[in-house]
Short mmCIF file of C-alpha atoms and ligand atoms in Angstrom, two decimals:
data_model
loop_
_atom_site.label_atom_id
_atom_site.label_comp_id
_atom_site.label_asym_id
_atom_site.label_seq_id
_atom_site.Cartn_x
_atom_site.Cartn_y
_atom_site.Cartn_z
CA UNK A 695 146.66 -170.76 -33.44
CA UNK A 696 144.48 -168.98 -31.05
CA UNK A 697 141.48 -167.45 -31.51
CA UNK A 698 138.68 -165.78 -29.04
CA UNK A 699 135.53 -166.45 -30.53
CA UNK A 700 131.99 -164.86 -28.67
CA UNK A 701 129.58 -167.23 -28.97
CA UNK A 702 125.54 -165.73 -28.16
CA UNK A 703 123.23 -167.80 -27.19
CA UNK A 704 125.31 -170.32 -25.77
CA UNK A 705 123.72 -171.61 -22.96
CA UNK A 706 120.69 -172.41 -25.04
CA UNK A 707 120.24 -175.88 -27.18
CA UNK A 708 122.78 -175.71 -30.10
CA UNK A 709 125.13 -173.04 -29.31
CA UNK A 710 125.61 -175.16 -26.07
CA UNK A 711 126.48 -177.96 -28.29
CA UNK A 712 128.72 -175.74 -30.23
CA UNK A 713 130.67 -174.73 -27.45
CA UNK A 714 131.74 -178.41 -26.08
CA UNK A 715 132.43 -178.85 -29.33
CA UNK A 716 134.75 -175.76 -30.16
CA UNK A 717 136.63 -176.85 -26.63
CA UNK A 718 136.99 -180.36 -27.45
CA UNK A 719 138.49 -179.47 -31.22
CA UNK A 720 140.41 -176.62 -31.06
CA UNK A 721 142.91 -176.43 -27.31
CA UNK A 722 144.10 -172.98 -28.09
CA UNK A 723 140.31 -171.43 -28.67
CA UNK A 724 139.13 -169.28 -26.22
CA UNK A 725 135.62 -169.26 -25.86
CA UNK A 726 133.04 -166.26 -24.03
CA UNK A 727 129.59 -167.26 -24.10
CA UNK A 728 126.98 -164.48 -24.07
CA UNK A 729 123.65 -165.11 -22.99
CA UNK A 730 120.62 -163.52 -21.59
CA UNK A 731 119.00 -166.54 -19.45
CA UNK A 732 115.90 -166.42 -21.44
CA UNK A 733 113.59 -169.20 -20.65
CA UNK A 734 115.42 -171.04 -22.96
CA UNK A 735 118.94 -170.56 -21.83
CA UNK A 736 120.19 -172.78 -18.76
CA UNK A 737 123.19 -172.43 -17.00
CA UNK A 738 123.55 -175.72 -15.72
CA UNK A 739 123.49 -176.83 -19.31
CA UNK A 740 127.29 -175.06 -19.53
CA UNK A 741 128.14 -176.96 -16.04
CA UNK A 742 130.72 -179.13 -17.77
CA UNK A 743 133.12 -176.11 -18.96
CA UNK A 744 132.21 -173.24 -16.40
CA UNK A 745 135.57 -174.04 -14.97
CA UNK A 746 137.42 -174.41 -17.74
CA UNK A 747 140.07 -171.36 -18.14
CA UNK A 748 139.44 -171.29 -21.83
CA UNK A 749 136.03 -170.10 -21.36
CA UNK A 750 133.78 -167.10 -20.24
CA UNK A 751 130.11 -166.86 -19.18
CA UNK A 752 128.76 -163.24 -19.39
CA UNK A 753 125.07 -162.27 -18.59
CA UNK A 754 123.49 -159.96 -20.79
CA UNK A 755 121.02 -158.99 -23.82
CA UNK A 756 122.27 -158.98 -27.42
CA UNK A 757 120.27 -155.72 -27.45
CA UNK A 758 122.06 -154.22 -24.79
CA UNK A 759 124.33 -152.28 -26.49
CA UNK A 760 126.76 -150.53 -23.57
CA UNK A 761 126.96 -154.54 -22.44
CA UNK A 762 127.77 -155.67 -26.47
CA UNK A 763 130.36 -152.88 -26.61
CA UNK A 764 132.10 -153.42 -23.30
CA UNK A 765 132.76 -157.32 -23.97
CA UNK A 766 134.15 -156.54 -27.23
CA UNK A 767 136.65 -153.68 -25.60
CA UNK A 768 137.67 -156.18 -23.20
CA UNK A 769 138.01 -159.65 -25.52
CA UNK A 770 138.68 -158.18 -28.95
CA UNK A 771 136.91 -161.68 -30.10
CA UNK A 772 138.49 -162.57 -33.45
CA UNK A 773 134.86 -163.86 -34.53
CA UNK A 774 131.35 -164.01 -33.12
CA UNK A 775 129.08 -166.56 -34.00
CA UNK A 776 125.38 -165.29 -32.86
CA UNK A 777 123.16 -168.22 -31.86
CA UNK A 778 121.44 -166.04 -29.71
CA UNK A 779 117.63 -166.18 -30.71
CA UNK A 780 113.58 -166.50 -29.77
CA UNK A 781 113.32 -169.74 -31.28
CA UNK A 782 110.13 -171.32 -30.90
CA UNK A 783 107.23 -171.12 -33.75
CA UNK A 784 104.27 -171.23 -31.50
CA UNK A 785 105.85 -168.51 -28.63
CA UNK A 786 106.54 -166.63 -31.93
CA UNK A 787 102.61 -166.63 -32.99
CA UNK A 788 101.15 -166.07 -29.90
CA UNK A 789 103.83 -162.92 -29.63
CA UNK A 790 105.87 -161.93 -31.83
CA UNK A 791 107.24 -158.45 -30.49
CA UNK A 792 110.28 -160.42 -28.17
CA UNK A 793 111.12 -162.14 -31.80
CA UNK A 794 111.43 -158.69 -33.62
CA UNK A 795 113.59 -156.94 -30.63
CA UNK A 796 116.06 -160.42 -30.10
CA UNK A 797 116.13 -161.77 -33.95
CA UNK A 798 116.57 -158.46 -35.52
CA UNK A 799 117.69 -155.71 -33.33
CA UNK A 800 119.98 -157.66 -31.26
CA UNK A 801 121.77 -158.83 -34.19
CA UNK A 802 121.75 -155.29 -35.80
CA UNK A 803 123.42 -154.54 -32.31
CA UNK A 804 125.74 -157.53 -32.60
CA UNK A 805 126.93 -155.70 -36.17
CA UNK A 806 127.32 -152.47 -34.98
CA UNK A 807 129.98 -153.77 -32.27
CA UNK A 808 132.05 -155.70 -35.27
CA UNK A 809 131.88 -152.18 -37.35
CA UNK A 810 132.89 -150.51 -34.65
CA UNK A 811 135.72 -152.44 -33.25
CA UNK A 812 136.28 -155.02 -36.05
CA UNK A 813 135.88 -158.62 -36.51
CA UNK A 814 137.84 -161.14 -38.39
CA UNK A 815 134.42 -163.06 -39.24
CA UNK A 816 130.56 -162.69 -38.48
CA UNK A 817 128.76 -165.80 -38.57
CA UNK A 818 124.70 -165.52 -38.03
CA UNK A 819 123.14 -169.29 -37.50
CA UNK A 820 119.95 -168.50 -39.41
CA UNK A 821 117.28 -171.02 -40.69
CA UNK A 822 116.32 -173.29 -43.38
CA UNK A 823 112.48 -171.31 -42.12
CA UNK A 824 113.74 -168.39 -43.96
CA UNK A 825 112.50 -170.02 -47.47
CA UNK A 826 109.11 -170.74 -46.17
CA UNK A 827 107.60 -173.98 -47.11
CA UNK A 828 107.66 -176.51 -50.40
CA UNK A 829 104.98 -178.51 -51.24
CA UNK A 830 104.18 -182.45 -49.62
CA UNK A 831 103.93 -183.94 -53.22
CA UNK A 832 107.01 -182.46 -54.84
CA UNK A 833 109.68 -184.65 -53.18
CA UNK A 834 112.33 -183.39 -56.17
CA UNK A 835 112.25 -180.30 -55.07
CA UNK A 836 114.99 -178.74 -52.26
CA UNK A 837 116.21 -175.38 -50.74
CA UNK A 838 119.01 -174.73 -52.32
CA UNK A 839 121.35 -170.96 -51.97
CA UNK A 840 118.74 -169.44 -54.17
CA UNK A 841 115.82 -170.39 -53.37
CA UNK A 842 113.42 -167.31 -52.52
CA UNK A 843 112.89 -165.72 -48.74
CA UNK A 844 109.54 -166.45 -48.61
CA UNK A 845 108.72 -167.00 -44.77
CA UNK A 846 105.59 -168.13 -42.81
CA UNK A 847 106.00 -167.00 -38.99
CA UNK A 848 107.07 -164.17 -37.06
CA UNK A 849 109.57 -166.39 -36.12
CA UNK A 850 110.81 -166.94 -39.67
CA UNK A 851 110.06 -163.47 -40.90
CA UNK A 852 112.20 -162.49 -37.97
CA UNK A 853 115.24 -164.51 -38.54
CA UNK A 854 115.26 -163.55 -42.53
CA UNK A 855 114.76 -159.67 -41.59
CA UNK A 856 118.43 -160.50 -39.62
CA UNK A 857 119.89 -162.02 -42.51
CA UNK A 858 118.98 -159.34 -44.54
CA UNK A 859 120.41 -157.25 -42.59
CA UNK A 860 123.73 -159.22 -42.42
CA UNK A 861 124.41 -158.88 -45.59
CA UNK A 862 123.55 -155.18 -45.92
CA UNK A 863 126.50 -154.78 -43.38
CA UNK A 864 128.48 -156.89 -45.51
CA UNK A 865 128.20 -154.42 -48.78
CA UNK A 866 127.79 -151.28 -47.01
CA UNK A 867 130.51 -151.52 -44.48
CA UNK A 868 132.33 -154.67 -45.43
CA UNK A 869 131.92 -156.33 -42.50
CA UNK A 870 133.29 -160.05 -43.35
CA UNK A 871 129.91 -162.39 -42.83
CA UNK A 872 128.75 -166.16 -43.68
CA UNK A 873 125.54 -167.18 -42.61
CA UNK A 874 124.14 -170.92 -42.40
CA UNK A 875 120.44 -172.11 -42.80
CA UNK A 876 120.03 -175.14 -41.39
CA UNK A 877 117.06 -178.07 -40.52
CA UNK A 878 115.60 -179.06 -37.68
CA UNK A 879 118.28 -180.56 -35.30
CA UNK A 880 117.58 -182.55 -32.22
CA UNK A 881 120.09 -184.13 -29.98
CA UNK A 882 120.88 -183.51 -26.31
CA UNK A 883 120.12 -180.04 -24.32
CA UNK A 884 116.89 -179.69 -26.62
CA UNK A 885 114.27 -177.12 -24.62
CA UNK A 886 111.53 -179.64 -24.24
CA UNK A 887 109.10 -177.27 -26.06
CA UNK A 888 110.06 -178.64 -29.54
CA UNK A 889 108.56 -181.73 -31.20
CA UNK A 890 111.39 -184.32 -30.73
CA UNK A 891 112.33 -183.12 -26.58
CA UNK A 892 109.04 -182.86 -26.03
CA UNK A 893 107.64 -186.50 -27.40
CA UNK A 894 110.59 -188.01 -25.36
CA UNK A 895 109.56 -185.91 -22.15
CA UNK A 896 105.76 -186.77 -22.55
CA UNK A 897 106.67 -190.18 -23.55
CA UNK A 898 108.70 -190.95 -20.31
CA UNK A 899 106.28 -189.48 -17.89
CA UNK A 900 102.87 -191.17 -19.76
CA UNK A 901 101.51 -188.21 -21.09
CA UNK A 902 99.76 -187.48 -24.24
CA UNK A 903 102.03 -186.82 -26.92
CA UNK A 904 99.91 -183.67 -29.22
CA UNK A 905 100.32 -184.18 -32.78
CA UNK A 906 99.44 -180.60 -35.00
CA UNK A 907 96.91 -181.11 -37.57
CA UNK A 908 97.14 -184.65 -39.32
CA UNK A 909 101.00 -185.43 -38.54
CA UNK A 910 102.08 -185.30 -41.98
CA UNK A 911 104.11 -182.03 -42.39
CA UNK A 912 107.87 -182.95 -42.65
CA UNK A 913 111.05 -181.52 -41.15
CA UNK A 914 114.65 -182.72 -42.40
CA UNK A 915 116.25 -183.76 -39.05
CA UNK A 916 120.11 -182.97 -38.45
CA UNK A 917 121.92 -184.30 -35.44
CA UNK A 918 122.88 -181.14 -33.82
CA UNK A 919 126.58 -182.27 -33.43
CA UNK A 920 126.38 -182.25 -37.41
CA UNK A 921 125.27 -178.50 -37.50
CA UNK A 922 128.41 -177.54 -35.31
CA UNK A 923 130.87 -179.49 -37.12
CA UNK A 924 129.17 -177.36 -40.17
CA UNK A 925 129.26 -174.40 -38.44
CA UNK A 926 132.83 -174.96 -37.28
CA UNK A 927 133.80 -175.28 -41.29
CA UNK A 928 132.12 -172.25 -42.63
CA UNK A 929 133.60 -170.06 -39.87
CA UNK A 930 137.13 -171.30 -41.00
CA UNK A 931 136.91 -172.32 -44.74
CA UNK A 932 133.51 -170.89 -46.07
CA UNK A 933 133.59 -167.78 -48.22
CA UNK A 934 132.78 -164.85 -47.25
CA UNK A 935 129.42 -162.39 -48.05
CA UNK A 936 128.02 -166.41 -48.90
CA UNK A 937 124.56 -168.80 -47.65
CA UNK A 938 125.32 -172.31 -47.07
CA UNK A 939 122.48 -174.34 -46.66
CA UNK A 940 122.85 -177.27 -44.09
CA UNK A 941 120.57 -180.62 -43.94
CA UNK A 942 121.24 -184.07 -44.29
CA UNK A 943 118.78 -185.13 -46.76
CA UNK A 944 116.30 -187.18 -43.93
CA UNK A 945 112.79 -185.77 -43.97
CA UNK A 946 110.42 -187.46 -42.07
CA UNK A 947 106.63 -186.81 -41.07
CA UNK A 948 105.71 -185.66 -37.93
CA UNK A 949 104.24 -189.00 -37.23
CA UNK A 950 106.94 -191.25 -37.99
CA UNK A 951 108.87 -189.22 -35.57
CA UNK A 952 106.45 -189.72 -32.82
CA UNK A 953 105.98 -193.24 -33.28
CA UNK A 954 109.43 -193.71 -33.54
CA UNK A 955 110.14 -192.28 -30.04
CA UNK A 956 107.15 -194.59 -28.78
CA UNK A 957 108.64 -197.59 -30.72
CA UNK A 958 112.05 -197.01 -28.69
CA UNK A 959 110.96 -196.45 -25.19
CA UNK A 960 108.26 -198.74 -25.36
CA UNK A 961 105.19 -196.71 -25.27
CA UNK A 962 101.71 -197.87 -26.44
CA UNK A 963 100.52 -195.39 -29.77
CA UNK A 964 97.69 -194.60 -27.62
CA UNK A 965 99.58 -191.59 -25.89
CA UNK A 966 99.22 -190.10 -29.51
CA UNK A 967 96.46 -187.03 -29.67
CA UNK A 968 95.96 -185.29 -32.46
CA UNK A 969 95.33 -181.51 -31.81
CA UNK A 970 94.33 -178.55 -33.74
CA UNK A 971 96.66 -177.58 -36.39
CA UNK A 972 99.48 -174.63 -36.00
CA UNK A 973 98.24 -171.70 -38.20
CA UNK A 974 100.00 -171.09 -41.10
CA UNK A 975 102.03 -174.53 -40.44
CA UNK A 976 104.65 -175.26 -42.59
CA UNK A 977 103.91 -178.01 -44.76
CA UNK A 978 107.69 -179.46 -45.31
CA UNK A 979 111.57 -178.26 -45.59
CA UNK A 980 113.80 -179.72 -47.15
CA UNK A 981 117.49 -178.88 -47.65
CA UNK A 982 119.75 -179.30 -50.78
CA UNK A 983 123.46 -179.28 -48.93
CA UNK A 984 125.19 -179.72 -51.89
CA UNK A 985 127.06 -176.58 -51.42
CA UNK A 986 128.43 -177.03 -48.46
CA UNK A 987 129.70 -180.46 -49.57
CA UNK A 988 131.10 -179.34 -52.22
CA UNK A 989 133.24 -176.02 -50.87
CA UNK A 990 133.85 -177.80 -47.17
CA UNK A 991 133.66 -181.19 -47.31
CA UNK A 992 131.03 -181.31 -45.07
CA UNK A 993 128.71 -184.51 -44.97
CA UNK A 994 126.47 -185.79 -41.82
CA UNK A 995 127.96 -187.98 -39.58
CA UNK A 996 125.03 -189.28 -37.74
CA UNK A 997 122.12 -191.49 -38.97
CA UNK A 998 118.65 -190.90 -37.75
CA UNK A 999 118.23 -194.41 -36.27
CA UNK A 1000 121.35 -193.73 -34.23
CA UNK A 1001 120.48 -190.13 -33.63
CA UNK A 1002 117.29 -190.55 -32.10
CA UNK A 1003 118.52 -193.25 -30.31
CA UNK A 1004 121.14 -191.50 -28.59
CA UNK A 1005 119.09 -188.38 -27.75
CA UNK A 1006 116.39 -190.99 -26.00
CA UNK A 1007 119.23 -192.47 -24.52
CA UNK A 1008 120.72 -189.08 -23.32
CA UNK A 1009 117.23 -187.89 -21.65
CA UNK A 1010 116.84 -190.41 -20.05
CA UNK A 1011 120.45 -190.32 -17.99
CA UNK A 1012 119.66 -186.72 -17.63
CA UNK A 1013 116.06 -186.68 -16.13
CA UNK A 1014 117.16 -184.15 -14.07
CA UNK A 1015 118.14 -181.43 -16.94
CA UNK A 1016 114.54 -181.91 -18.15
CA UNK A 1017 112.24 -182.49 -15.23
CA UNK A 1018 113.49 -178.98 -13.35
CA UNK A 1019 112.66 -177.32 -16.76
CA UNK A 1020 109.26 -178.56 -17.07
CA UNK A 1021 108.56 -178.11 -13.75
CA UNK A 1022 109.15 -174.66 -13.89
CA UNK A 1023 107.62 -171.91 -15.35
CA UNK A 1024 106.98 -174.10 -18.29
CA UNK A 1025 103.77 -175.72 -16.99
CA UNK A 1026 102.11 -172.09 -17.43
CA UNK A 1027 103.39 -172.40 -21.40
CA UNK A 1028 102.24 -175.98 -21.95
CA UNK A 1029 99.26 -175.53 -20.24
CA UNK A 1030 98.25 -172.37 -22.45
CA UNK A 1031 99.60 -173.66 -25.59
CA UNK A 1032 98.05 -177.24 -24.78
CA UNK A 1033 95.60 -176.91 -22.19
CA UNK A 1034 92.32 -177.09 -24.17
CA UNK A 1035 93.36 -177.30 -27.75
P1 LIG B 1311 117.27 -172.01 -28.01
O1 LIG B 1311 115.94 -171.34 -27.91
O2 LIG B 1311 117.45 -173.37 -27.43
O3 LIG B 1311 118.41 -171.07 -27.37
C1 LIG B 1311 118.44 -169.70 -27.58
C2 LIG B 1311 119.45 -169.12 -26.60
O4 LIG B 1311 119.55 -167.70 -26.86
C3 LIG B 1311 119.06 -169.26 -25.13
O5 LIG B 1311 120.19 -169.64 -24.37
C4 LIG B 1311 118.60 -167.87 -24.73
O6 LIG B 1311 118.80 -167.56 -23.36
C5 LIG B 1311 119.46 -167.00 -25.64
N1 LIG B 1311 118.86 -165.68 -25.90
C6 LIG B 1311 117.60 -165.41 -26.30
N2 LIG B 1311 117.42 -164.08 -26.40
C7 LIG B 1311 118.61 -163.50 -26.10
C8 LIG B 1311 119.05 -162.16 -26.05
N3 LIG B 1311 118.23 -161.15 -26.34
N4 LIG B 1311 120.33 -161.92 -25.72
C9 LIG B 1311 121.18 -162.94 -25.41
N5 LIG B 1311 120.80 -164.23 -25.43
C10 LIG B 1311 119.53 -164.51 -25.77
O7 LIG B 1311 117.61 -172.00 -29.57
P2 LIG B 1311 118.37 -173.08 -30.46
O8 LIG B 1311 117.41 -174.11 -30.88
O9 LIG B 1311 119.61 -173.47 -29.80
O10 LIG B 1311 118.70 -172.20 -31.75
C11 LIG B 1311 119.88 -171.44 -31.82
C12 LIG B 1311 119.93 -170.71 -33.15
O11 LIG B 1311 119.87 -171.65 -34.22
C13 LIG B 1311 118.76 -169.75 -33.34
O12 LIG B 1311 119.25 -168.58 -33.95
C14 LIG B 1311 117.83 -170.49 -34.29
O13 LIG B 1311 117.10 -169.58 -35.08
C15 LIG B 1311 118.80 -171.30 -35.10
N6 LIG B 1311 118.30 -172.57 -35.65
C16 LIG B 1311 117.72 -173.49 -34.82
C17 LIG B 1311 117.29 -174.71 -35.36
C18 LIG B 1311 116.68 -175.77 -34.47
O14 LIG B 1311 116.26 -176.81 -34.97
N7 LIG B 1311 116.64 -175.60 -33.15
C19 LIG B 1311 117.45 -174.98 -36.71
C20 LIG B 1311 118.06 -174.02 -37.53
C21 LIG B 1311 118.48 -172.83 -36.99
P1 LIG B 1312 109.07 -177.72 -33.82
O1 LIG B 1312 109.90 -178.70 -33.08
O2 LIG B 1312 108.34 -176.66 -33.07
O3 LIG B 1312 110.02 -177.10 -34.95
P2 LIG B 1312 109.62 -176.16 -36.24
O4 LIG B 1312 108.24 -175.68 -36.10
O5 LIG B 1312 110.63 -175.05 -36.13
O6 LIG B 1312 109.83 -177.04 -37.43
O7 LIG B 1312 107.99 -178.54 -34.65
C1 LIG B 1312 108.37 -179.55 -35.57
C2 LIG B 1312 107.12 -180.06 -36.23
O8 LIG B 1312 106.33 -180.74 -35.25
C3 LIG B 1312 106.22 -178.97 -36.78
O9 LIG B 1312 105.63 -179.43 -37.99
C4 LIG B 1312 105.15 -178.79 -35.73
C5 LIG B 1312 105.02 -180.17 -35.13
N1 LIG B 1312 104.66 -180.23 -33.69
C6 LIG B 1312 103.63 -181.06 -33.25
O10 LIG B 1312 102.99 -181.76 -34.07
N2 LIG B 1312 103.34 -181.10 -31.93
C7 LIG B 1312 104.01 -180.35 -31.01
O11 LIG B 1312 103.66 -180.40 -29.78
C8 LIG B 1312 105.09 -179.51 -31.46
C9 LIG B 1312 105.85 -178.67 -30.49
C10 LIG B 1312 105.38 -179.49 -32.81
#
């Protein structure tokens, strides 16, 4: 069957991930990735399928509305699946304004284009951030479906507001929605800004890999080609108006990780610096996905040994992805965010 689907964000980490994968799985799909080139976004990351007759690249703001409004008049997508986000914890606390206009009223603008032409579905990628944190010594105890907003960070604050306002479309004007909160992923195309990308990057080039606070706050790492395949499910089988939660059940401290990536490419633990704490850091997330298992079928593919090993592997035959990004504008960042901390 075919299908257009607009996918925002798309030339960013995981919606870049989620296109290769949409092309790969379904021949008939027609894919138009919108995308505003933040720092974040990268067009050579969408190289591999820019010429690919099945799929679109347009330029523009989720905000934007005359932009939103005109790709919708000229694809009538059958579903949109809005990736399109500020992202990053730490940009979020030094500024959070970018994070309120992007995670909130670009997907408020994103809604009004499905009310006003239709949609067959609405999915918003949201964040297992949304529930704020649970505690380090309470290892029985998951996000689940129900578990309270309760967020931490502009950035998560942000992302819930967006939600919330999801399903108010929903009820109020029926709009058909899912939404999916999932963990950390890492895999290839990863901005190295984030913990895993950036060890890797620091690691390969002998610099000092900064460590937050005491390296013991714990993430629940998914394979990012796990979060599509999720992703992929809930837009065709999940329920509408519902949360699924998505995480494979593999928390790990901040620590292990980073030693981990030494252990693999052979770096002495030496490179390790431990640097003031985040504020308001997270102390650990960790998902229950029994939902989606149960409704979908869904269950992670990819082990964390293999995982990580792939995404090492993967930087490293694609120095040049990462080196022109953080030789770029993002010395400025890492030499504000890290410079004397
Ligand atoms: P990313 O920062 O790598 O990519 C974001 C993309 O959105 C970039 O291509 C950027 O150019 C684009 N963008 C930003 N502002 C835009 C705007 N106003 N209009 C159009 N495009 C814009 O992010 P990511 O890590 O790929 O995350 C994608 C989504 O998944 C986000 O919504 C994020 O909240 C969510 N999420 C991420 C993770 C994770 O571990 N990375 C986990 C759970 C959920
Ligand atoms: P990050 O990759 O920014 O994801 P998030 O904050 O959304 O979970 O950070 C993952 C964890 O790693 C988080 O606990 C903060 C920590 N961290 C460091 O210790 N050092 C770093 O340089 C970064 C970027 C993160």
């Amino acid at each position: 069957m075919k299908k257009t689907i607009i996918v925002t964000g798309g030339a960013g980490f995981i919606g870049s991930n989620f296109i290769f994968h949409m092309l790969s799985t379904y021949s008939e799909y027609r894919i138009i990735c919108l995308d505003k080139l933040t720092y974040a976004g990268n067009l050579s990351t969408l190289q591999s399928v820019m010429d690919d007759p099945r799929f679109r690249f347009v330029k523009a703001d989720i905000c934007d509305r005359a932009a939103v409004y005109k790709l919708f008049e000229e694809e009538s997508p059958d579903m949109i699946v809005n990736f399109a986000a500020e992202s990053h914890v730490d940009r979020s606390i030094e500024a959070p304004d970018v994070f309120l206009q992007t995670n909130i009223m670009g997907t408020a603008t994103l809604m009004d284009a499905c009310r006003k032409y239709g949609i067959e579905r609405y999915h918003q990628v949201s964040t297992d951030e949304v529930y704020g944190d649970l505690p380090l010594d309470r290892p029985d105890i998951l996000f689940t479906e129900d578990t309270p907003i309760h967020t931490s960070s502009p950035y998560s604050s942000s992302k819930a507001a967006a939600d919330l306002l999801v399903f108010a479309y929903h009820r109020t004007y029926g709009i058909p929605v899912t939404v999916s909160r999932c963990s950390n992923n890492y895999g290839p195309y990863h901005f190295p800004e984030k913990l895993i990308p950036l060890t890797i990057a620091n690691a390969l080039t002998d610099k000092e890999l900064p460590v937050y606070g005491d390296g013991l706050n714990i993430r629940d790492w998914l394979y990012v080609e796990d979060h599509c395949k999720a992703i992929d499910m809930i837009i065709h089988n999940g329920r509408v108006g519902e949360v699924y939660n998505i995480g494979g059940h593999n928390e790990k401290t901040n620590i292990y990780i980073v030693k981990k990536i030494l252990d693999i490419i052979g770096k002495p633990e030496s490179l390790i610096k431990y640097v003031t704490d985040r504020k308001g850091h997270d102390l650990r997330y960790a998902i229950d996905p029994t939902k989606i298992h149960n409704e979908l079928g869904w269950l992670p593919e990819t082990m964390f040994d293999d995982g990580i090993e792939k995404t090492v592997q993967w930087y490293l035959d694609n120095k040049e992805w990462w080196e022109n990004i953080i030789n770029g504008e993002y010395r400025d960042y890492y030499k504000k965010m890290y410079g004397d901390r």
